[in-house]
Amino acid sequence: MRYVVIGAGAIGAGVGGLLDDSGSEVLLVARGEHLAAMREHGLTVRMPDGVITRRPDVAASPEEVELRTDDVLVLATKTHQAAAALATWVDAPVHDGGQVVGTAGERLPLLTALNGVASEEIALRWFARVYGVCVWMPAVLARPGEIIVRCAPVRAILHAARYPAVLADDGDAAFLRQLAEDWGRAGIQVPTPDDVMPWKYRKLLGNLGNAVQALLGDGGLGQDITEAARTEAAAIYEAAGITMNSDESERHSRDQLTAAPVAGAPERMGGSTWQSLHRGSGSAETDYLNGEIVAIAHRLGRTAPVNAALAELVRHAAAQRTKPGVMTPDELGQRVLGQRPESIG
């Protein structure tokens, strides 16, 4: 199988570089300075135990790629960019023996390696075979053409399953076994639960703190605000009947990941929302993280004011291209929790 990574940023290029280094065939779809750097100098992946530089095939769009029947599409954009990316690729022709045999949406499997829980439903609008992926991979796009992956020897854990789970059959099981074998050679574990969505809903709770980290600029600050967002979300989950994987299964998987310092890594690195503000991208995926909790609440006729406030503040910060750390903990607590500065720890 060839892995075509659409949106090869921190996660996508990190996965792609590791796969290429381990012998899998890879094509990375990227844009801007990152694409230009990979075309000119290749892709460098820095890890706690070493550095690799590879020259995988790269492209900017479907027009530069001849898709094949053995291709696997890996969507690794941010969730708010997913619809546009999928619409761009769905009608790309797929070739076999020099003949066009269908389109990407009809013929190729699609893995949704994104945060949040919305991309799988978004993908079904265009693609017939969708596999949800819960991404645990501490990776950062340090500079164009260079990715920091902060774990060793296991680089990442990506739980994957057919979506919706009720459609899974023996063919899906065989496909995921081959995927796990290929990716395992690259140091990426691919557990295959019956249903990946309980894992993604739990991961979403963890990602609710991304907004706080980005707004304050430091992941060690604002823990009371993060906990308020997660407590609010847990109550919404319970009201909606949303289930998550067990605490035991979560601990067992996470124990496989060990973070360590990476030589040459930037001194300050944050999560996905922090990175969006740091790069001045003009947008962030918060509406599909904290905003997802708001959406679930609205379906129940309820509100989620803590998460709604965080989503709004990040939207404004991203639109104004402000850097991480635009607010102090006191300011953020007052805006989100209604606390007086002196009452915030």
Short mmCIF file of C-alpha atoms in Angstrom, two decimals:
data_model
loop_
_atom_site.label_atom_id
_atom_site.label_comp_id
_atom_site.label_asym_id
_atom_site.label_seq_id
_atom_site.Cartn_x
_atom_site.Cartn_y
_atom_site.Cartn_z
CA MET A 1 0.00 0.00 0.00
CA ARG A 2 1.09 3.56 -0.68
CA TYR A 3 0.15 6.12 1.96
CA VAL A 4 -0.98 9.48 0.58
CA VAL A 5 -1.01 11.95 3.45
CA ILE A 6 -3.31 14.91 2.83
CA GLY A 7 -2.36 17.86 5.02
CA ALA A 8 1.18 16.81 5.90
CA GLY A 9 1.87 19.16 8.81
CA ALA A 10 3.19 18.11 12.22
CA ILE A 11 1.26 14.84 12.47
CA GLY A 12 1.01 14.03 8.76
CA ALA A 13 4.65 14.73 7.92
CA GLY A 14 5.80 13.09 11.14
CA VAL A 15 3.93 9.90 10.29
CA GLY A 16 4.97 10.13 6.64
CA GLY A 17 8.64 10.61 7.40
CA LEU A 18 8.68 7.65 9.78
CA LEU A 19 6.84 5.44 7.29
CA ASP A 20 9.19 6.43 4.47
CA ASP A 21 12.21 5.67 6.66
CA SER A 22 10.84 2.22 7.50
CA GLY A 23 10.35 1.22 3.86
CA SER A 24 6.73 2.08 3.14
CA GLU A 25 5.84 4.03 0.02
CA VAL A 26 4.66 7.53 0.94
CA LEU A 27 3.42 10.67 -0.79
CA LEU A 28 3.00 13.84 1.26
CA VAL A 29 0.53 16.53 0.22
CA ALA A 30 1.42 19.91 1.71
CA ARG A 31 1.47 23.60 0.87
CA GLY A 32 3.40 26.84 1.25
CA GLU A 33 6.88 27.06 2.70
CA HIS A 34 6.66 23.57 4.19
CA LEU A 35 6.05 22.03 0.77
CA ALA A 36 8.80 24.13 -0.80
CA ALA A 37 11.28 23.11 1.89
CA MET A 38 10.50 19.40 1.48
CA ARG A 39 10.85 19.67 -2.29
CA GLU A 40 14.23 21.37 -2.02
CA HIS A 41 15.84 19.79 1.03
CA GLY A 42 13.69 16.80 1.99
CA LEU A 43 11.98 16.17 5.32
CA THR A 44 13.84 16.05 8.62
CA VAL A 45 12.31 14.32 11.65
CA ARG A 46 14.06 14.92 14.98
CA MET A 47 13.43 12.44 17.82
CA PRO A 48 14.83 11.85 21.30
CA ASP A 49 17.04 9.04 19.99
CA GLY A 50 18.05 10.31 16.58
CA VAL A 51 17.42 12.32 13.44
CA ILE A 52 16.31 11.15 10.01
CA THR A 53 16.19 13.08 6.76
CA ARG A 54 14.12 11.61 3.95
CA ARG A 55 13.01 12.65 0.50
CA PRO A 56 9.48 11.27 0.14
CA ASP A 57 7.41 12.16 -2.89
CA VAL A 58 5.49 15.40 -2.32
CA ALA A 59 2.66 17.21 -4.07
CA ALA A 60 0.46 20.26 -3.71
CA SER A 61 -2.82 18.95 -5.15
CA PRO A 62 -4.54 15.98 -6.81
CA GLU A 63 -3.48 17.33 -10.20
CA GLU A 64 0.12 16.40 -9.33
CA VAL A 65 -0.73 12.84 -8.26
CA GLU A 66 -1.75 9.72 -10.18
CA LEU A 67 -3.76 7.79 -7.64
CA ARG A 68 -3.66 3.98 -7.70
CA THR A 69 -5.97 1.27 -6.45
CA ASP A 70 -3.48 0.35 -3.70
CA ASP A 71 -3.40 3.89 -2.26
CA VAL A 72 -4.55 4.70 1.27
CA LEU A 73 -5.52 8.32 1.92
CA VAL A 74 -4.57 9.68 5.35
CA LEU A 75 -6.33 12.94 6.18
CA ALA A 76 -4.17 14.92 8.65
CA THR A 77 -5.43 18.48 8.29
CA LYS A 78 -7.05 20.31 11.20
CA THR A 79 -10.72 19.41 11.55
CA HIS A 80 -11.98 22.81 10.39
CA GLN A 81 -10.02 22.27 7.16
CA ALA A 82 -11.29 18.74 6.53
CA ALA A 83 -14.32 19.49 4.37
CA ALA A 84 -12.39 21.63 1.91
CA ALA A 85 -9.60 19.03 1.64
CA LEU A 86 -12.01 16.15 1.11
CA ALA A 87 -13.99 18.04 -1.51
CA THR A 88 -10.72 18.65 -3.36
CA TRP A 89 -9.75 14.96 -3.43
CA VAL A 90 -13.04 13.06 -3.70
CA ASP A 91 -13.27 13.17 -7.51
CA ALA A 92 -9.58 12.57 -8.19
CA PRO A 93 -9.32 9.70 -10.70
CA VAL A 94 -7.94 6.34 -9.57
CA HIS A 95 -5.86 4.39 -12.10
CA ASP A 96 -5.25 0.69 -12.62
CA GLY A 97 -3.22 -0.66 -15.52
CA GLY A 98 -3.21 2.72 -17.24
CA GLN A 99 -7.00 3.02 -17.07
CA VAL A 100 -9.21 5.16 -14.85
CA VAL A 101 -11.34 2.78 -12.76
CA GLY A 102 -13.18 5.22 -10.52
CA THR A 103 -12.70 8.11 -8.14
CA ALA A 104 -10.95 8.41 -4.80
CA GLY A 105 -14.25 8.72 -2.99
CA GLU A 106 -15.51 5.49 -4.56
CA ARG A 107 -12.40 3.34 -4.50
CA LEU A 108 -9.94 4.36 -1.79
CA PRO A 109 -9.94 3.96 2.00
CA LEU A 110 -9.67 7.18 4.00
CA LEU A 111 -8.16 7.46 7.48
CA THR A 112 -9.21 10.50 9.53
CA ALA A 113 -6.16 11.26 11.67
CA LEU A 114 -7.58 14.41 13.25
CA ASN A 115 -8.56 15.70 16.68
CA GLY A 116 -12.20 15.94 17.68
CA VAL A 117 -15.09 13.65 16.78
CA ALA A 118 -16.61 15.35 13.73
CA SER A 119 -14.28 14.45 10.86
CA GLU A 120 -15.62 10.94 10.40
CA GLU A 121 -19.15 12.19 9.72
CA ILE A 122 -17.75 14.95 7.52
CA ALA A 123 -15.81 12.36 5.50
CA LEU A 124 -18.85 10.15 4.84
CA ARG A 125 -20.30 12.94 2.73
CA TRP A 126 -17.60 12.17 0.15
CA PHE A 127 -15.90 8.84 0.93
CA ALA A 128 -17.45 5.38 1.14
CA ARG A 129 -14.73 3.71 3.28
CA VAL A 130 -13.83 5.78 6.32
CA TYR A 131 -11.59 4.71 9.20
CA GLY A 132 -11.53 6.86 12.32
CA VAL A 133 -8.16 7.40 13.98
CA CYS A 134 -7.48 8.58 17.53
CA VAL A 135 -4.11 10.34 17.37
CA TRP A 136 -1.64 10.22 20.24
CA MET A 137 1.52 11.72 18.80
CA PRO A 138 3.38 14.62 20.42
CA ALA A 139 4.71 16.23 17.25
CA VAL A 140 5.48 19.81 16.27
CA LEU A 141 6.22 21.45 12.94
CA ALA A 142 9.33 23.24 14.17
CA ARG A 143 10.08 25.00 10.87
CA PRO A 144 9.32 24.30 7.22
CA GLY A 145 10.60 20.84 6.38
CA GLU A 146 11.37 19.87 9.98
CA ILE A 147 9.23 17.90 12.44
CA ILE A 148 9.88 17.23 16.14
CA VAL A 149 8.54 13.89 17.43
CA ARG A 150 9.01 13.75 21.17
CA CYS A 151 8.56 10.05 22.04
CA ALA A 152 10.80 6.97 21.82
CA PRO A 153 10.96 4.09 21.15
CA VAL A 154 7.22 4.13 20.38
CA ARG A 155 6.70 7.30 18.33
CA ALA A 156 2.91 7.38 18.36
CA ILE A 157 -0.22 5.38 19.11
CA LEU A 158 -3.04 5.68 16.60
CA HIS A 159 -6.15 3.67 17.46
CA ALA A 160 -8.06 2.94 14.26
CA ALA A 161 -11.37 1.32 13.30
CA ARG A 162 -13.96 1.37 10.52
CA TYR A 163 -16.51 4.15 10.84
CA PRO A 164 -19.28 3.62 11.59
CA ALA A 165 -18.25 0.53 13.55
CA VAL A 166 -21.36 -1.41 12.53
CA LEU A 167 -20.02 -1.62 8.94
CA ALA A 168 -16.79 -3.42 9.88
CA ASP A 169 -16.22 -6.76 8.16
CA ASP A 170 -13.41 -9.24 7.51
CA GLY A 171 -12.04 -7.04 4.72
CA ASP A 172 -11.67 -4.13 7.14
CA ALA A 173 -9.91 -6.38 9.65
CA ALA A 174 -7.41 -7.52 7.01
CA PHE A 175 -6.80 -3.95 5.88
CA LEU A 176 -6.15 -2.77 9.44
CA ARG A 177 -3.81 -5.70 10.11
CA GLN A 178 -1.69 -4.69 7.10
CA LEU A 179 -1.80 -1.05 8.22
CA ALA A 180 -0.70 -1.98 11.75
CA GLU A 181 2.17 -4.06 10.34
CA ASP A 182 3.40 -1.28 8.05
CA TRP A 183 3.10 1.42 10.67
CA GLY A 184 4.51 -0.80 13.42
CA ARG A 185 7.80 -0.99 11.48
CA ALA A 186 7.91 2.80 11.80
CA GLY A 187 7.47 2.75 15.57
CA ILE A 188 3.78 3.69 15.34
CA GLN A 189 1.42 1.39 17.21
CA VAL A 190 -2.03 0.92 15.66
CA PRO A 191 -4.42 -0.76 18.11
CA THR A 192 -7.71 -1.72 16.44
CA PRO A 193 -10.64 -1.49 18.85
CA ASP A 194 -14.09 -2.50 17.65
CA ASP A 195 -15.13 1.15 17.80
CA VAL A 196 -12.68 4.05 17.83
CA MET A 197 -15.18 6.75 18.81
CA PRO A 198 -15.09 6.09 22.60
CA TRP A 199 -11.33 6.69 22.36
CA LYS A 200 -11.84 9.88 20.36
CA TYR A 201 -14.42 11.24 22.79
CA ARG A 202 -11.99 10.73 25.68
CA LYS A 203 -9.19 12.35 23.68
CA LEU A 204 -11.53 15.30 23.07
CA LEU A 205 -11.78 15.88 26.84
CA GLY A 206 -8.00 16.16 26.95
CA ASN A 207 -7.93 18.56 24.00
CA LEU A 208 -10.28 21.02 25.74
CA GLY A 209 -7.21 22.45 27.46
CA ASN A 210 -5.60 23.34 24.12
CA ALA A 211 -7.48 26.64 24.06
CA VAL A 212 -6.27 27.55 27.55
CA GLN A 213 -2.67 26.74 26.66
CA ALA A 214 -2.86 28.83 23.50
CA LEU A 215 -4.47 31.84 25.13
CA LEU A 216 -2.08 31.82 28.11
CA GLY A 217 0.98 30.65 26.18
CA ASP A 218 1.93 28.12 28.84
CA GLY A 219 0.40 24.70 29.39
CA GLY A 220 1.18 24.87 33.10
CA LEU A 221 -1.16 27.81 33.68
CA GLY A 222 -4.92 28.03 33.99
CA GLN A 223 -5.51 24.52 35.31
CA ASP A 224 -8.69 25.65 37.07
CA ILE A 225 -10.08 26.86 33.74
CA THR A 226 -9.15 23.65 31.95
CA GLU A 227 -10.76 21.56 34.68
CA ALA A 228 -13.92 23.67 34.50
CA ALA A 229 -14.13 23.02 30.74
CA ARG A 230 -13.66 19.27 31.24
CA THR A 231 -16.15 19.07 34.11
CA GLU A 232 -18.72 20.87 31.99
CA ALA A 233 -18.02 18.51 29.08
CA ALA A 234 -18.30 15.39 31.26
CA ALA A 235 -21.74 16.49 32.40
CA ILE A 236 -22.79 17.07 28.79
CA TYR A 237 -21.46 13.62 27.81
CA GLU A 238 -23.50 12.01 30.59
CA ALA A 239 -26.66 13.83 29.54
CA ALA A 240 -26.10 12.79 25.92
CA GLY A 241 -25.33 9.15 26.76
CA ILE A 242 -21.83 9.35 25.28
CA THR A 243 -19.50 6.56 26.42
CA MET A 244 -15.71 6.50 26.57
CA ASN A 245 -13.14 3.73 26.77
CA SER A 246 -12.26 2.56 30.28
CA ASP A 247 -9.68 4.20 32.52
CA GLU A 248 -7.73 0.94 32.53
CA SER A 249 -7.53 0.70 28.74
CA GLU A 250 -6.51 4.35 28.53
CA ARG A 251 -3.69 3.91 31.05
CA HIS A 252 -2.49 0.71 29.39
CA SER A 253 -2.13 2.44 26.01
CA ARG A 254 -0.64 5.67 27.31
CA ASP A 255 1.98 3.77 29.30
CA GLN A 256 3.48 2.76 25.95
CA LEU A 257 4.42 6.38 25.16
CA THR A 258 7.51 7.91 26.77
CA ALA A 259 8.35 11.55 26.10
CA ALA A 260 11.96 12.75 26.24
CA PRO A 261 13.99 15.83 25.25
CA VAL A 262 14.84 16.27 21.58
CA ALA A 263 18.15 17.84 20.58
CA GLY A 264 17.62 20.91 18.42
CA ALA A 265 13.97 21.30 19.38
CA PRO A 266 12.63 24.83 19.95
CA GLU A 267 12.63 25.84 23.60
CA ARG A 268 8.88 26.50 23.65
CA MET A 269 6.45 24.15 21.94
CA GLY A 270 2.74 23.71 22.48
CA GLY A 271 -0.21 21.70 21.22
CA SER A 272 -2.12 22.06 17.98
CA THR A 273 -4.01 25.24 18.92
CA TRP A 274 -0.85 26.86 20.33
CA GLN A 275 0.91 26.02 17.05
CA SER A 276 -1.90 27.60 14.98
CA LEU A 277 -1.61 30.87 16.91
CA HIS A 278 2.18 30.74 16.88
CA ARG A 279 2.22 30.42 13.08
CA GLY A 280 -0.41 33.13 12.66
CA SER A 281 -2.49 30.84 10.46
CA GLY A 282 -5.64 32.94 10.92
CA SER A 283 -7.75 30.04 12.15
CA ALA A 284 -7.74 27.19 14.67
CA GLU A 285 -9.66 23.97 15.20
CA THR A 286 -11.19 25.07 18.53
CA ASP A 287 -14.73 25.11 17.13
CA TYR A 288 -14.35 21.32 16.72
CA LEU A 289 -12.84 20.85 20.20
CA ASN A 290 -14.47 23.14 22.78
CA GLY A 291 -17.05 23.96 20.13
CA GLU A 292 -17.97 20.27 19.86
CA ILE A 293 -19.06 20.33 23.50
CA VAL A 294 -21.17 23.38 22.72
CA ALA A 295 -22.75 21.55 19.76
CA ILE A 296 -23.63 18.50 21.87
CA ALA A 297 -25.13 20.77 24.52
CA HIS A 298 -27.22 22.61 21.94
CA ARG A 299 -28.61 19.29 20.63
CA LEU A 300 -29.86 18.68 24.17
CA GLY A 301 -31.34 22.15 24.53
CA ARG A 302 -28.58 23.07 26.98
CA THR A 303 -25.61 25.41 27.03
CA ALA A 304 -21.88 24.95 27.71
CA PRO A 305 -20.76 28.47 28.69
CA VAL A 306 -17.16 27.65 29.69
CA ASN A 307 -16.36 25.87 26.44
CA ALA A 308 -18.30 28.42 24.40
CA ALA A 309 -16.26 31.26 25.92
CA LEU A 310 -12.96 29.50 25.22
CA ALA A 311 -13.94 28.80 21.62
CA GLU A 312 -14.92 32.43 21.08
CA LEU A 313 -11.69 33.78 22.54
CA VAL A 314 -9.53 31.53 20.36
CA ARG A 315 -11.55 32.42 17.26
CA HIS A 316 -10.86 36.11 17.90
CA ALA A 317 -7.18 35.53 18.72
CA ALA A 318 -6.68 33.49 15.55
CA ALA A 319 -8.50 36.00 13.34
CA GLN A 320 -6.38 38.82 14.76
CA ARG A 321 -3.23 36.67 14.38
CA THR A 322 -2.16 37.24 17.95
CA LYS A 323 0.58 35.00 19.32
CA PRO A 324 0.12 32.53 22.19
CA GLY A 325 -0.05 34.24 25.56
CA VAL A 326 -2.47 36.99 24.55
CA MET A 327 -4.11 36.85 28.02
CA THR A 328 -3.05 36.42 31.64
CA PRO A 329 -4.58 33.72 33.87
CA ASP A 330 -6.47 36.43 35.76
CA GLU A 331 -7.92 37.89 32.57
CA LEU A 332 -8.87 34.51 31.18
CA GLY A 333 -10.47 33.37 34.42
CA GLN A 334 -12.54 36.54 34.56
CA ARG A 335 -13.69 36.15 30.95
CA VAL A 336 -14.45 32.43 31.13
CA LEU A 337 -15.39 31.72 34.74
CA GLY A 338 -16.52 35.16 35.88
CA GLN A 339 -13.96 35.08 38.65
CA ARG A 340 -12.37 38.13 40.20
CA PRO A 341 -8.58 38.15 39.66
CA GLU A 342 -7.84 37.72 43.37
CA SER A 343 -9.93 34.51 43.49
CA ILE A 344 -7.92 32.71 40.78
CA GLY A 345 -5.12 30.38 41.83
#
